């Protein structure tokens, strides 16, 4: 049984949250609670201007730890809070990161506790002091974000290895609309969790199909299935966390695009199996996850207008024809163009035996046997990973945790 323990948490991670002056600071208590809920310990350090927007008392209450503001704070025994505070941190997260703070750090300027701490940041790894990772979440007016000086700061920060999350586009406190809005706490949480995931698929292009397809009978009726798309979207999120560039081809579902703010995911919405086949066939990739529950048949005699029901009329006769087999088509590509194909099979009986037969028939290296239909639409799942070496059950748990296990097992086979 493959283990999924702590696949979706920040268990035992120590995060130093730096808060700078900006109206978006009002979101930070919610962010602290979200990080703690995922298992992290959060130490807050604020600039003096940040205290104009949210109080240290509030942040101390939600974090359970004292909040630091001054580099002269005598609660640190050696008088060096700018050194000591980062030494046991796994990550320094600046949210919100103002234009002023980003510019200062990009130039190596330091005149308060938080800016000095970021320059002196380090944490102990195997007895040695190494740079503590630094993530900034920009938040400012759209004109401030678009200003050439801010963009120069961004270039310098990225060149120096600082990770930026966002900003997003949307309504701002000033009443304007545009880029510069800080990500919401749940998005920052997703970004932090993704930051800690091993980059097992870095540099690879991953194509994923997800959800059901819908085959119209007439303009208001159609044939579909019970797929919610949740497993495919979880695979997409796990692949993004692992450093891949993801193209997500989705049937009709209402799920939000995973980690959209990273800019590394391209989503194409389709309806029918033929539409999905067209997109997949024209999307080069290194890895193909065929997760979608594609309709086996389409309606050959589709009607242009709604079929009317009358008391004299018998039931309409529907003519079916086979849809293209997307997975088999991609798996039969020429050797030079063929991606590593991972199929999914939802069975109601003899799950592993039928899935192994399907893997061999379609000539693919890996197949995931979905223990459906009881898990359709649910947030949890139970699967088995099947390849030429055997059958490897994964314990029932959250679909994202399972997706991370699948990605890790895939990486072992791609890059032994």
mmCIF file of C-alpha atoms in Angstrom:
data_model
loop_
_atom_site.group_PDB
_atom_site.id
_atom_site.type_symbol
_atom_site.label_atom_id
_atom_site.label_comp_id
_atom_site.label_asym_id
_atom_site.label_seq_id
_atom_site.Cartn_x
_atom_site.Cartn_y
_atom_site.Cartn_z
ATOM 1 C CA UNK A 1 0.000 0.000 0.000
ATOM 2 C CA UNK A 2 1.512 3.321 -1.096
ATOM 3 C CA UNK A 3 1.570 5.877 1.739
ATOM 4 C CA UNK A 4 -0.180 9.259 1.452
ATOM 5 C CA UNK A 5 0.782 10.593 4.906
ATOM 6 C CA UNK A 6 1.123 14.410 5.024
ATOM 7 C CA UNK A 7 0.708 14.707 1.279
ATOM 8 C CA UNK A 8 -1.343 17.890 1.556
ATOM 9 C CA UNK A 9 -0.088 19.769 4.638
ATOM 10 C CA UNK A 10 2.594 22.133 5.938
ATOM 11 C CA UNK A 11 3.222 19.735 8.811
ATOM 12 C CA UNK A 12 6.023 21.022 11.090
ATOM 13 C CA UNK A 13 6.963 23.834 8.676
ATOM 14 C CA UNK A 14 8.115 27.060 10.345
ATOM 15 C CA UNK A 15 7.087 30.147 8.419
ATOM 16 C CA UNK A 16 8.183 33.692 9.176
ATOM 17 C CA UNK A 17 5.444 35.986 7.904
ATOM 18 C CA UNK A 18 6.585 39.532 7.158
ATOM 19 C CA UNK A 19 3.864 42.158 6.851
ATOM 20 C CA UNK A 20 4.528 45.524 5.202
ATOM 21 C CA UNK A 21 2.359 48.646 5.018
ATOM 22 C CA UNK A 22 -0.624 48.332 2.695
ATOM 23 C CA UNK A 23 -4.391 47.967 2.914
ATOM 24 C CA UNK A 24 -4.071 44.292 1.930
ATOM 25 C CA UNK A 25 -2.578 43.681 5.384
ATOM 26 C CA UNK A 26 -6.155 43.278 6.637
ATOM 27 C CA UNK A 27 -6.118 39.816 5.036
ATOM 28 C CA UNK A 28 -3.128 38.582 7.034
ATOM 29 C CA UNK A 29 -4.945 37.276 10.150
ATOM 30 C CA UNK A 30 -6.941 34.961 7.861
ATOM 31 C CA UNK A 31 -3.701 33.914 6.149
ATOM 32 C CA UNK A 32 -2.069 33.107 9.498
ATOM 33 C CA UNK A 33 -5.011 30.929 10.494
ATOM 34 C CA UNK A 34 -4.940 29.114 7.143
ATOM 35 C CA UNK A 35 -1.210 28.364 7.427
ATOM 36 C CA UNK A 36 -1.599 27.101 10.992
ATOM 37 C CA UNK A 37 -4.577 24.934 10.000
ATOM 38 C CA UNK A 38 -2.273 23.152 7.521
ATOM 39 C CA UNK A 39 0.229 22.373 10.282
ATOM 40 C CA UNK A 40 2.648 25.313 10.099
ATOM 41 C CA UNK A 41 4.035 27.446 12.913
ATOM 42 C CA UNK A 42 3.815 31.149 12.022
ATOM 43 C CA UNK A 43 6.113 33.841 13.441
ATOM 44 C CA UNK A 44 5.006 37.363 12.500
ATOM 45 C CA UNK A 45 7.357 40.299 11.881
ATOM 46 C CA UNK A 46 5.828 43.666 10.924
ATOM 47 C CA UNK A 47 7.075 46.982 9.626
ATOM 48 C CA UNK A 48 6.006 50.035 11.611
ATOM 49 C CA UNK A 49 3.723 51.167 8.781
ATOM 50 C CA UNK A 50 1.982 47.758 8.737
ATOM 51 C CA UNK A 51 0.697 48.459 12.262
ATOM 52 C CA UNK A 52 -1.457 51.245 10.775
ATOM 53 C CA UNK A 53 -3.526 48.605 8.952
ATOM 54 C CA UNK A 54 -3.615 45.616 11.340
ATOM 55 C CA UNK A 55 -2.610 45.477 14.990
ATOM 56 C CA UNK A 56 0.185 43.360 16.486
ATOM 57 C CA UNK A 57 -2.288 42.249 19.147
ATOM 58 C CA UNK A 58 -4.550 40.688 16.535
ATOM 59 C CA UNK A 59 -1.670 38.841 14.889
ATOM 60 C CA UNK A 60 -0.298 37.666 18.218
ATOM 61 C CA UNK A 61 -3.728 36.298 19.089
ATOM 62 C CA UNK A 62 -4.129 34.310 15.858
ATOM 63 C CA UNK A 63 -0.502 33.108 15.660
ATOM 64 C CA UNK A 64 -0.026 32.322 19.343
ATOM 65 C CA UNK A 65 3.463 33.874 19.245
ATOM 66 C CA UNK A 66 4.849 37.338 20.079
ATOM 67 C CA UNK A 67 5.002 39.762 17.164
ATOM 68 C CA UNK A 68 8.260 41.572 16.409
ATOM 69 C CA UNK A 69 8.495 45.083 14.950
ATOM 70 C CA UNK A 70 11.752 46.712 16.112
ATOM 71 C CA UNK A 71 15.349 45.638 15.511
ATOM 72 C CA UNK A 72 16.002 46.854 19.050
ATOM 73 C CA UNK A 73 13.563 44.384 20.605
ATOM 74 C CA UNK A 74 15.144 43.132 23.852
ATOM 75 C CA UNK A 75 13.076 39.935 23.927
ATOM 76 C CA UNK A 76 15.827 38.336 21.833
ATOM 77 C CA UNK A 77 18.540 37.524 24.373
ATOM 78 C CA UNK A 78 21.545 38.375 22.195
ATOM 79 C CA UNK A 79 20.012 41.599 20.876
ATOM 80 C CA UNK A 80 20.082 40.372 17.281
ATOM 81 C CA UNK A 81 16.496 39.635 16.172
ATOM 82 C CA UNK A 82 17.456 40.209 12.533
ATOM 83 C CA UNK A 83 19.776 37.191 12.837
ATOM 84 C CA UNK A 84 17.935 34.893 15.205
ATOM 85 C CA UNK A 85 14.389 35.064 13.847
ATOM 86 C CA UNK A 86 15.164 33.391 10.526
ATOM 87 C CA UNK A 87 17.551 30.693 11.742
ATOM 88 C CA UNK A 88 14.842 28.109 12.446
ATOM 89 C CA UNK A 89 12.458 29.232 9.661
ATOM 90 C CA UNK A 90 11.796 27.051 6.617
ATOM 91 C CA UNK A 91 10.428 30.011 4.644
ATOM 92 C CA UNK A 92 10.154 33.793 4.864
ATOM 93 C CA UNK A 93 6.848 34.936 3.369
ATOM 94 C CA UNK A 94 6.280 38.671 2.796
ATOM 95 C CA UNK A 95 2.555 39.381 2.416
ATOM 96 C CA UNK A 96 1.685 42.004 1.506
ATOM 97 C CA UNK A 97 4.934 43.069 -0.151
ATOM 98 C CA UNK A 98 4.685 46.788 -0.878
ATOM 99 C CA UNK A 99 6.402 48.511 -3.813
ATOM 100 C CA UNK A 100 8.724 50.242 -1.325
ATOM 101 C CA UNK A 101 9.760 47.013 0.376
ATOM 102 C CA UNK A 102 10.348 45.205 -2.926
ATOM 103 C CA UNK A 103 12.496 48.078 -4.188
ATOM 104 C CA UNK A 104 14.498 48.222 -0.964
ATOM 105 C CA UNK A 105 15.270 44.531 -0.929
ATOM 106 C CA UNK A 106 16.120 44.442 -4.630
ATOM 107 C CA UNK A 107 18.775 47.090 -3.937
ATOM 108 C CA UNK A 108 20.032 45.536 -0.707
ATOM 109 C CA UNK A 109 18.753 48.371 1.490
ATOM 110 C CA UNK A 110 17.837 47.659 5.096
ATOM 111 C CA UNK A 111 16.659 50.200 7.673
ATOM 112 C CA UNK A 112 14.256 48.258 9.886
ATOM 113 C CA UNK A 113 13.882 44.784 11.374
ATOM 114 C CA UNK A 114 12.084 43.124 8.457
ATOM 115 C CA UNK A 115 14.314 44.488 5.685
ATOM 116 C CA UNK A 116 17.471 43.704 7.689
ATOM 117 C CA UNK A 117 16.178 40.230 8.486
ATOM 118 C CA UNK A 118 15.627 39.505 4.790
ATOM 119 C CA UNK A 119 19.231 40.409 3.994
ATOM 120 C CA UNK A 120 20.595 38.356 6.879
ATOM 121 C CA UNK A 121 18.221 35.461 6.370
ATOM 122 C CA UNK A 122 19.537 31.997 6.837
ATOM 123 C CA UNK A 123 18.471 28.672 8.296
ATOM 124 C CA UNK A 124 20.355 25.689 9.565
ATOM 125 C CA UNK A 125 20.514 22.623 7.326
ATOM 126 C CA UNK A 126 22.602 19.645 8.445
ATOM 127 C CA UNK A 127 24.691 21.858 10.714
ATOM 128 C CA UNK A 128 25.358 24.532 8.078
ATOM 129 C CA UNK A 129 23.689 27.928 7.595
ATOM 130 C CA UNK A 130 22.079 28.296 4.167
ATOM 131 C CA UNK A 131 19.889 31.010 2.665
ATOM 132 C CA UNK A 132 16.323 30.778 3.909
ATOM 133 C CA UNK A 133 13.917 30.797 0.924
ATOM 134 C CA UNK A 134 12.121 34.101 0.403
ATOM 135 C CA UNK A 135 8.634 34.448 -1.146
ATOM 136 C CA UNK A 136 6.964 37.814 -1.758
ATOM 137 C CA UNK A 137 3.280 38.480 -2.453
ATOM 138 C CA UNK A 138 3.050 41.902 -4.149
ATOM 139 C CA UNK A 139 0.190 44.263 -3.288
ATOM 140 C CA UNK A 140 -0.164 47.791 -4.660
ATOM 141 C CA UNK A 141 -2.114 50.138 -6.926
ATOM 142 C CA UNK A 142 -2.098 49.100 -10.588
ATOM 143 C CA UNK A 143 -0.064 52.141 -11.697
ATOM 144 C CA UNK A 144 2.529 51.428 -9.000
ATOM 145 C CA UNK A 145 2.784 47.806 -10.204
ATOM 146 C CA UNK A 146 3.089 48.821 -13.866
ATOM 147 C CA UNK A 147 5.661 51.556 -13.183
ATOM 148 C CA UNK A 148 9.030 50.903 -14.808
ATOM 149 C CA UNK A 149 10.819 51.253 -11.464
ATOM 150 C CA UNK A 150 8.681 48.501 -9.893
ATOM 151 C CA UNK A 151 9.228 46.228 -12.871
ATOM 152 C CA UNK A 152 12.991 46.763 -12.530
ATOM 153 C CA UNK A 153 12.663 45.742 -8.878
ATOM 154 C CA UNK A 154 10.783 42.609 -9.942
ATOM 155 C CA UNK A 155 13.512 41.674 -12.431
ATOM 156 C CA UNK A 156 16.231 42.077 -9.801
ATOM 157 C CA UNK A 157 14.296 40.074 -7.203
ATOM 158 C CA UNK A 158 13.617 37.175 -9.569
ATOM 159 C CA UNK A 159 17.261 37.193 -10.693
ATOM 160 C CA UNK A 160 18.292 36.954 -7.029
ATOM 161 C CA UNK A 161 16.118 33.880 -6.500
ATOM 162 C CA UNK A 162 13.122 35.478 -4.798
ATOM 163 C CA UNK A 163 9.802 33.765 -5.618
ATOM 164 C CA UNK A 164 6.830 36.010 -6.377
ATOM 165 C CA UNK A 165 3.224 34.913 -5.911
ATOM 166 C CA UNK A 166 0.939 37.150 -7.940
ATOM 167 C CA UNK A 167 -0.195 39.831 -8.103
ATOM 168 C CA UNK A 168 -3.727 39.314 -9.393
ATOM 169 C CA UNK A 169 -5.956 41.601 -11.405
ATOM 170 C CA UNK A 170 -9.112 42.926 -9.838
ATOM 171 C CA UNK A 171 -10.835 45.671 -7.887
ATOM 172 C CA UNK A 172 -8.519 47.670 -5.630
ATOM 173 C CA UNK A 173 -9.106 49.678 -2.482
ATOM 174 C CA UNK A 174 -8.531 52.920 -4.396
ATOM 175 C CA UNK A 175 -11.494 52.123 -6.629
ATOM 176 C CA UNK A 176 -9.422 51.283 -9.693
ATOM 177 C CA UNK A 177 -9.275 47.889 -11.397
ATOM 178 C CA UNK A 178 -6.136 46.198 -12.677
ATOM 179 C CA UNK A 179 -2.976 44.275 -11.829
ATOM 180 C CA UNK A 180 -1.508 44.733 -8.362
ATOM 181 C CA UNK A 181 -4.175 43.197 -6.146
ATOM 182 C CA UNK A 182 -2.773 40.788 -3.535
ATOM 183 C CA UNK A 183 -3.767 37.149 -3.895
ATOM 184 C CA UNK A 184 -6.468 35.922 -1.550
ATOM 185 C CA UNK A 185 -5.320 34.000 1.559
ATOM 186 C CA UNK A 186 -6.406 30.624 0.106
ATOM 187 C CA UNK A 187 -4.370 31.331 -3.041
ATOM 188 C CA UNK A 188 -1.300 32.294 -1.014
ATOM 189 C CA UNK A 189 -1.735 29.099 1.004
ATOM 190 C CA UNK A 190 -1.842 27.072 -2.224
ATOM 191 C CA UNK A 191 1.280 28.852 -3.417
ATOM 192 C CA UNK A 192 3.172 28.159 -0.196
ATOM 193 C CA UNK A 193 2.200 24.478 -0.206
ATOM 194 C CA UNK A 194 3.253 24.229 -3.854
ATOM 195 C CA UNK A 195 6.581 25.878 -3.019
ATOM 196 C CA UNK A 196 7.470 23.019 -0.675
ATOM 197 C CA UNK A 197 6.526 20.244 -3.095
ATOM 198 C CA UNK A 198 9.496 18.495 -4.800
ATOM 199 C CA UNK A 199 9.922 19.719 -8.382
ATOM 200 C CA UNK A 200 9.815 16.209 -9.835
ATOM 201 C CA UNK A 201 8.399 17.224 -13.233
ATOM 202 C CA UNK A 202 10.295 20.483 -13.728
ATOM 203 C CA UNK A 203 10.748 21.355 -17.375
ATOM 204 C CA UNK A 204 8.133 18.869 -18.636
ATOM 205 C CA UNK A 205 4.960 19.637 -20.587
ATOM 206 C CA UNK A 206 1.997 17.781 -19.090
ATOM 207 C CA UNK A 207 -1.322 17.416 -20.907
ATOM 208 C CA UNK A 208 -4.363 16.385 -18.856
ATOM 209 C CA UNK A 209 -7.954 15.663 -19.826
ATOM 210 C CA UNK A 210 -10.556 15.940 -17.074
ATOM 211 C CA UNK A 211 -14.274 15.787 -16.405
ATOM 212 C CA UNK A 212 -17.054 14.284 -18.517
ATOM 213 C CA UNK A 213 -17.857 14.904 -22.156
ATOM 214 C CA UNK A 214 -21.347 15.860 -23.293
ATOM 215 C CA UNK A 215 -22.906 14.528 -26.496
ATOM 216 C CA UNK A 216 -25.925 16.610 -27.591
ATOM 217 C CA UNK A 217 -29.163 14.966 -28.673
ATOM 218 C CA UNK A 218 -30.748 18.299 -29.517
ATOM 219 C CA UNK A 219 -30.099 21.895 -28.332
ATOM 220 C CA UNK A 220 -31.387 21.180 -24.794
ATOM 221 C CA UNK A 221 -30.714 17.460 -24.198
ATOM 222 C CA UNK A 222 -27.638 15.309 -24.215
ATOM 223 C CA UNK A 223 -25.791 12.198 -23.066
ATOM 224 C CA UNK A 224 -23.114 12.535 -20.376
ATOM 225 C CA UNK A 225 -21.844 10.763 -17.233
ATOM 226 C CA UNK A 226 -21.229 11.294 -13.512
ATOM 227 C CA UNK A 227 -17.611 12.481 -13.684
ATOM 228 C CA UNK A 228 -17.062 15.600 -11.555
ATOM 229 C CA UNK A 229 -13.591 16.372 -12.922
ATOM 230 C CA UNK A 230 -12.124 16.516 -9.404
ATOM 231 C CA UNK A 231 -9.512 13.785 -9.962
ATOM 232 C CA UNK A 232 -8.268 15.315 -13.202
ATOM 233 C CA UNK A 233 -8.071 18.773 -11.649
ATOM 234 C CA UNK A 234 -6.170 17.281 -8.684
ATOM 235 C CA UNK A 235 -3.669 15.709 -11.112
ATOM 236 C CA UNK A 236 -3.277 19.111 -12.785
ATOM 237 C CA UNK A 237 -2.596 20.798 -9.448
ATOM 238 C CA UNK A 238 -0.079 18.135 -8.390
ATOM 239 C CA UNK A 239 1.725 18.435 -11.734
ATOM 240 C CA UNK A 240 1.881 22.233 -11.388
ATOM 241 C CA UNK A 241 3.249 21.885 -7.855
ATOM 242 C CA UNK A 242 5.916 19.566 -9.278
ATOM 243 C CA UNK A 243 7.173 22.257 -11.649
ATOM 244 C CA UNK A 244 5.481 21.151 -14.892
ATOM 245 C CA UNK A 245 3.858 23.353 -17.516
ATOM 246 C CA UNK A 246 0.280 22.106 -17.643
ATOM 247 C CA UNK A 247 -2.363 22.128 -20.359
ATOM 248 C CA UNK A 248 -5.702 21.144 -18.836
ATOM 249 C CA UNK A 249 -8.410 20.116 -21.304
ATOM 250 C CA UNK A 250 -11.696 20.028 -19.424
ATOM 251 C CA UNK A 251 -15.175 18.840 -20.221
ATOM 252 C CA UNK A 252 -18.177 20.768 -18.810
ATOM 253 C CA UNK A 253 -17.468 21.254 -15.084
ATOM 254 C CA UNK A 254 -17.675 24.241 -12.728
ATOM 255 C CA UNK A 255 -14.300 23.754 -11.025
ATOM 256 C CA UNK A 256 -11.837 26.686 -10.802
ATOM 257 C CA UNK A 257 -8.539 26.420 -12.660
ATOM 258 C CA UNK A 258 -5.891 25.120 -10.213
ATOM 259 C CA UNK A 259 -3.024 27.497 -9.345
ATOM 260 C CA UNK A 260 -4.076 29.812 -12.159
ATOM 261 C CA UNK A 261 -2.079 32.692 -10.669
ATOM 262 C CA UNK A 262 1.205 30.882 -11.421
ATOM 263 C CA UNK A 263 0.787 31.472 -15.138
ATOM 264 C CA UNK A 264 1.947 27.901 -15.821
ATOM 265 C CA UNK A 265 -1.437 26.407 -16.600
ATOM 266 C CA UNK A 266 -3.344 26.660 -19.866
ATOM 267 C CA UNK A 267 -6.995 25.594 -19.704
ATOM 268 C CA UNK A 268 -9.117 24.676 -22.719
ATOM 269 C CA UNK A 269 -12.823 23.968 -22.189
ATOM 270 C CA UNK A 270 -14.550 21.524 -24.538
ATOM 271 C CA UNK A 271 -17.902 19.786 -24.708
ATOM 272 C CA UNK A 272 -17.807 16.706 -26.916
ATOM 273 C CA UNK A 273 -15.352 13.837 -27.277
ATOM 274 C CA UNK A 274 -14.467 14.937 -30.817
ATOM 275 C CA UNK A 275 -13.661 18.449 -29.567
ATOM 276 C CA UNK A 276 -11.456 16.968 -26.856
ATOM 277 C CA UNK A 277 -9.724 14.715 -29.382
ATOM 278 C CA UNK A 278 -8.986 17.702 -31.646
ATOM 279 C CA UNK A 279 -7.387 19.717 -28.830
ATOM 280 C CA UNK A 280 -5.343 16.798 -27.499
ATOM 281 C CA UNK A 281 -4.103 15.801 -30.965
ATOM 282 C CA UNK A 282 -2.804 19.331 -31.523
ATOM 283 C CA UNK A 283 -1.135 19.796 -28.115
ATOM 284 C CA UNK A 284 2.464 18.502 -27.974
ATOM 285 C CA UNK A 285 3.446 17.147 -24.555
ATOM 286 C CA UNK A 286 5.931 14.982 -22.682
ATOM 287 C CA UNK A 287 3.333 13.350 -20.412
ATOM 288 C CA UNK A 288 -0.329 12.690 -21.167
ATOM 289 C CA UNK A 289 -2.811 11.987 -18.360
ATOM 290 C CA UNK A 290 -6.069 10.675 -19.826
ATOM 291 C CA UNK A 291 -8.321 11.253 -16.815
ATOM 292 C CA UNK A 292 -11.517 12.443 -18.522
ATOM 293 C CA UNK A 293 -14.529 10.142 -18.627
ATOM 294 C CA UNK A 294 -14.995 10.346 -22.380
ATOM 295 C CA UNK A 295 -18.344 9.219 -23.808
ATOM 296 C CA UNK A 296 -17.897 6.033 -25.832
ATOM 297 C CA UNK A 297 -20.677 7.014 -28.259
ATOM 298 C CA UNK A 298 -22.016 10.186 -29.805
ATOM 299 C CA UNK A 299 -25.457 10.820 -31.307
ATOM 300 C CA UNK A 300 -25.350 10.318 -35.055
ATOM 301 C CA UNK A 301 -28.810 11.776 -35.729
ATOM 302 C CA UNK A 302 -28.464 14.888 -33.589
ATOM 303 C CA UNK A 303 -31.423 17.249 -34.055
ATOM 304 C CA UNK A 304 -31.037 20.937 -34.855
ATOM 305 C CA UNK A 305 -34.172 21.858 -32.892
ATOM 306 C CA UNK A 306 -35.648 20.600 -29.610
ATOM 307 C CA UNK A 307 -37.467 17.285 -30.038
ATOM 308 C CA UNK A 308 -41.091 17.927 -29.056
ATOM 309 C CA UNK A 309 -43.009 15.419 -26.967
ATOM 310 C CA UNK A 310 -46.572 14.670 -27.998
ATOM 311 C CA UNK A 311 -49.106 12.207 -26.653
ATOM 312 C CA UNK A 312 -49.283 10.431 -29.999
ATOM 313 C CA UNK A 313 -45.532 10.282 -30.606
ATOM 314 C CA UNK A 314 -43.509 7.243 -29.629
ATOM 315 C CA UNK A 315 -40.052 7.622 -28.096
ATOM 316 C CA UNK A 316 -37.514 9.148 -30.491
ATOM 317 C CA UNK A 317 -35.020 6.769 -32.025
ATOM 318 C CA UNK A 318 -31.405 7.688 -31.349
ATOM 319 C CA UNK A 319 -28.618 6.454 -33.596
ATOM 320 C CA UNK A 320 -25.220 6.049 -31.930
ATOM 321 C CA UNK A 321 -21.739 5.986 -33.413
ATOM 322 C CA UNK A 322 -18.387 5.381 -31.728
ATOM 323 C CA UNK A 323 -16.350 8.335 -30.552
ATOM 324 C CA UNK A 324 -12.592 8.405 -31.161
ATOM 325 C CA UNK A 325 -10.483 6.641 -28.519
ATOM 326 C CA UNK A 326 -8.318 9.545 -27.371
ATOM 327 C CA UNK A 327 -5.914 7.569 -25.185
ATOM 328 C CA UNK A 328 -5.374 4.805 -27.743
ATOM 329 C CA UNK A 329 -4.782 7.363 -30.501
ATOM 330 C CA UNK A 330 -2.113 9.237 -28.541
ATOM 331 C CA UNK A 331 -0.507 5.980 -27.350
ATOM 332 C CA UNK A 332 -0.145 4.854 -30.974
ATOM 333 C CA UNK A 333 1.715 8.004 -32.017
ATOM 334 C CA UNK A 334 5.100 7.584 -33.642
ATOM 335 C CA UNK A 335 7.960 6.727 -31.268
ATOM 336 C CA UNK A 336 9.565 10.172 -31.554
ATOM 337 C CA UNK A 337 6.345 12.005 -30.723
ATOM 338 C CA UNK A 338 4.710 9.627 -28.290
ATOM 339 C CA UNK A 339 4.383 11.042 -24.744
ATOM 340 C CA UNK A 340 4.449 8.939 -21.586
ATOM 341 C CA UNK A 341 0.767 7.992 -21.361
ATOM 342 C CA UNK A 342 -1.107 7.467 -18.096
ATOM 343 C CA UNK A 343 -4.637 6.150 -18.417
ATOM 344 C CA UNK A 344 -7.499 6.004 -15.921
ATOM 345 C CA UNK A 345 -10.073 3.226 -15.716
ATOM 346 C CA UNK A 346 -13.217 3.389 -13.596
ATOM 347 C CA UNK A 347 -14.601 -0.090 -12.980
ATOM 348 C CA UNK A 348 -17.382 -1.428 -10.779
ATOM 349 C CA UNK A 349 -16.038 -4.999 -10.470
ATOM 350 C CA UNK A 350 -12.783 -6.932 -10.959
ATOM 351 C CA UNK A 351 -11.204 -3.495 -10.866
ATOM 352 C CA UNK A 352 -7.507 -4.354 -10.982
ATOM 353 C CA UNK A 353 -7.860 -7.255 -13.435
ATOM 354 C CA UNK A 354 -9.917 -5.250 -15.919
ATOM 355 C CA UNK A 355 -7.587 -2.263 -15.556
ATOM 356 C CA UNK A 356 -4.489 -4.354 -16.281
ATOM 357 C CA UNK A 357 -6.207 -5.736 -19.389
ATOM 358 C CA UNK A 358 -7.001 -2.193 -20.503
ATOM 359 C CA UNK A 359 -3.392 -1.057 -19.956
ATOM 360 C CA UNK A 360 -2.060 -3.869 -22.121
ATOM 361 C CA UNK A 361 -4.725 -3.417 -24.814
ATOM 362 C CA UNK A 362 -4.019 0.300 -25.150
ATOM 363 C CA UNK A 363 -0.249 -0.240 -24.993
ATOM 364 C CA UNK A 364 0.412 2.344 -22.283
ATOM 365 C CA UNK A 365 3.085 2.192 -19.543
ATOM 366 C CA UNK A 366 0.853 3.159 -16.596
ATOM 367 C CA UNK A 367 -2.805 2.999 -15.717
ATOM 368 C CA UNK A 368 -4.698 4.165 -12.634
ATOM 369 C CA UNK A 369 -7.560 1.896 -11.592
ATOM 370 C CA UNK A 370 -10.290 3.997 -10.047
ATOM 371 C CA UNK A 371 -12.360 2.141 -7.446
ATOM 372 C CA UNK A 372 -15.606 3.690 -8.663
ATOM 373 C CA UNK A 373 -18.425 4.431 -8.945
ATOM 374 C CA UNK A 374 -18.737 5.059 -5.189
ATOM 375 C CA UNK A 375 -16.112 7.841 -5.328
ATOM 376 C CA UNK A 376 -17.661 9.757 -8.258
ATOM 377 C CA UNK A 377 -18.130 13.388 -7.261
ATOM 378 C CA UNK A 378 -16.486 12.862 -3.868
ATOM 379 C CA UNK A 379 -13.396 14.640 -2.502
ATOM 380 C CA UNK A 380 -11.760 11.324 -1.601
ATOM 381 C CA UNK A 381 -10.783 8.420 -3.803
ATOM 382 C CA UNK A 382 -9.174 4.987 -3.773
ATOM 383 C CA UNK A 383 -6.986 3.861 -6.664
ATOM 384 C CA UNK A 384 -4.351 1.341 -7.679
ATOM 385 C CA UNK A 385 -1.326 2.224 -9.815
ATOM 386 C CA UNK A 386 -0.745 -0.457 -12.427
ATOM 387 C CA UNK A 387 2.269 -0.970 -14.687
ATOM 388 C CA UNK A 388 4.356 -3.820 -16.055
ATOM 389 C CA UNK A 389 5.917 -4.363 -12.613
ATOM 390 C CA UNK A 390 2.624 -5.027 -10.889
ATOM 391 C CA UNK A 391 -0.274 -3.484 -8.998
ATOM 392 C CA UNK A 392 0.328 -0.875 -6.282
ATOM 393 C CA UNK A 393 -2.748 0.086 -4.211
ATOM 394 C CA UNK A 394 -3.004 3.615 -2.798
ATOM 395 C CA UNK A 395 -4.923 4.030 0.443
ATOM 396 C CA UNK A 396 -8.213 5.912 0.309
ATOM 397 C CA UNK A 397 -7.747 9.606 1.036
ATOM 398 C CA UNK A 398 -8.091 13.123 -0.382
ATOM 399 C CA UNK A 399 -7.866 13.219 -4.197
ATOM 400 C CA UNK A 400 -5.068 15.799 -4.160
ATOM 401 C CA UNK A 401 -2.984 13.612 -1.850
ATOM 402 C CA UNK A 402 -3.534 10.686 -4.222
ATOM 403 C CA UNK A 403 -2.605 12.877 -7.189
ATOM 404 C CA UNK A 404 0.697 13.759 -5.514
ATOM 405 C CA UNK A 405 1.458 10.076 -4.996
ATOM 406 C CA UNK A 406 0.683 9.378 -8.660
ATOM 407 C CA UNK A 407 2.979 12.203 -9.785
ATOM 408 C CA UNK A 408 5.765 10.921 -7.514
ATOM 409 C CA UNK A 409 5.391 7.389 -8.895
ATOM 410 C CA UNK A 410 5.365 8.742 -12.440
ATOM 411 C CA UNK A 411 8.583 10.671 -11.775
ATOM 412 C CA UNK A 412 10.286 7.478 -10.573
ATOM 413 C CA UNK A 413 9.522 5.858 -13.920
ATOM 414 C CA UNK A 414 10.448 8.905 -16.017
ATOM 415 C CA UNK A 415 13.646 9.736 -14.144
ATOM 416 C CA UNK A 416 14.857 6.654 -12.258
#
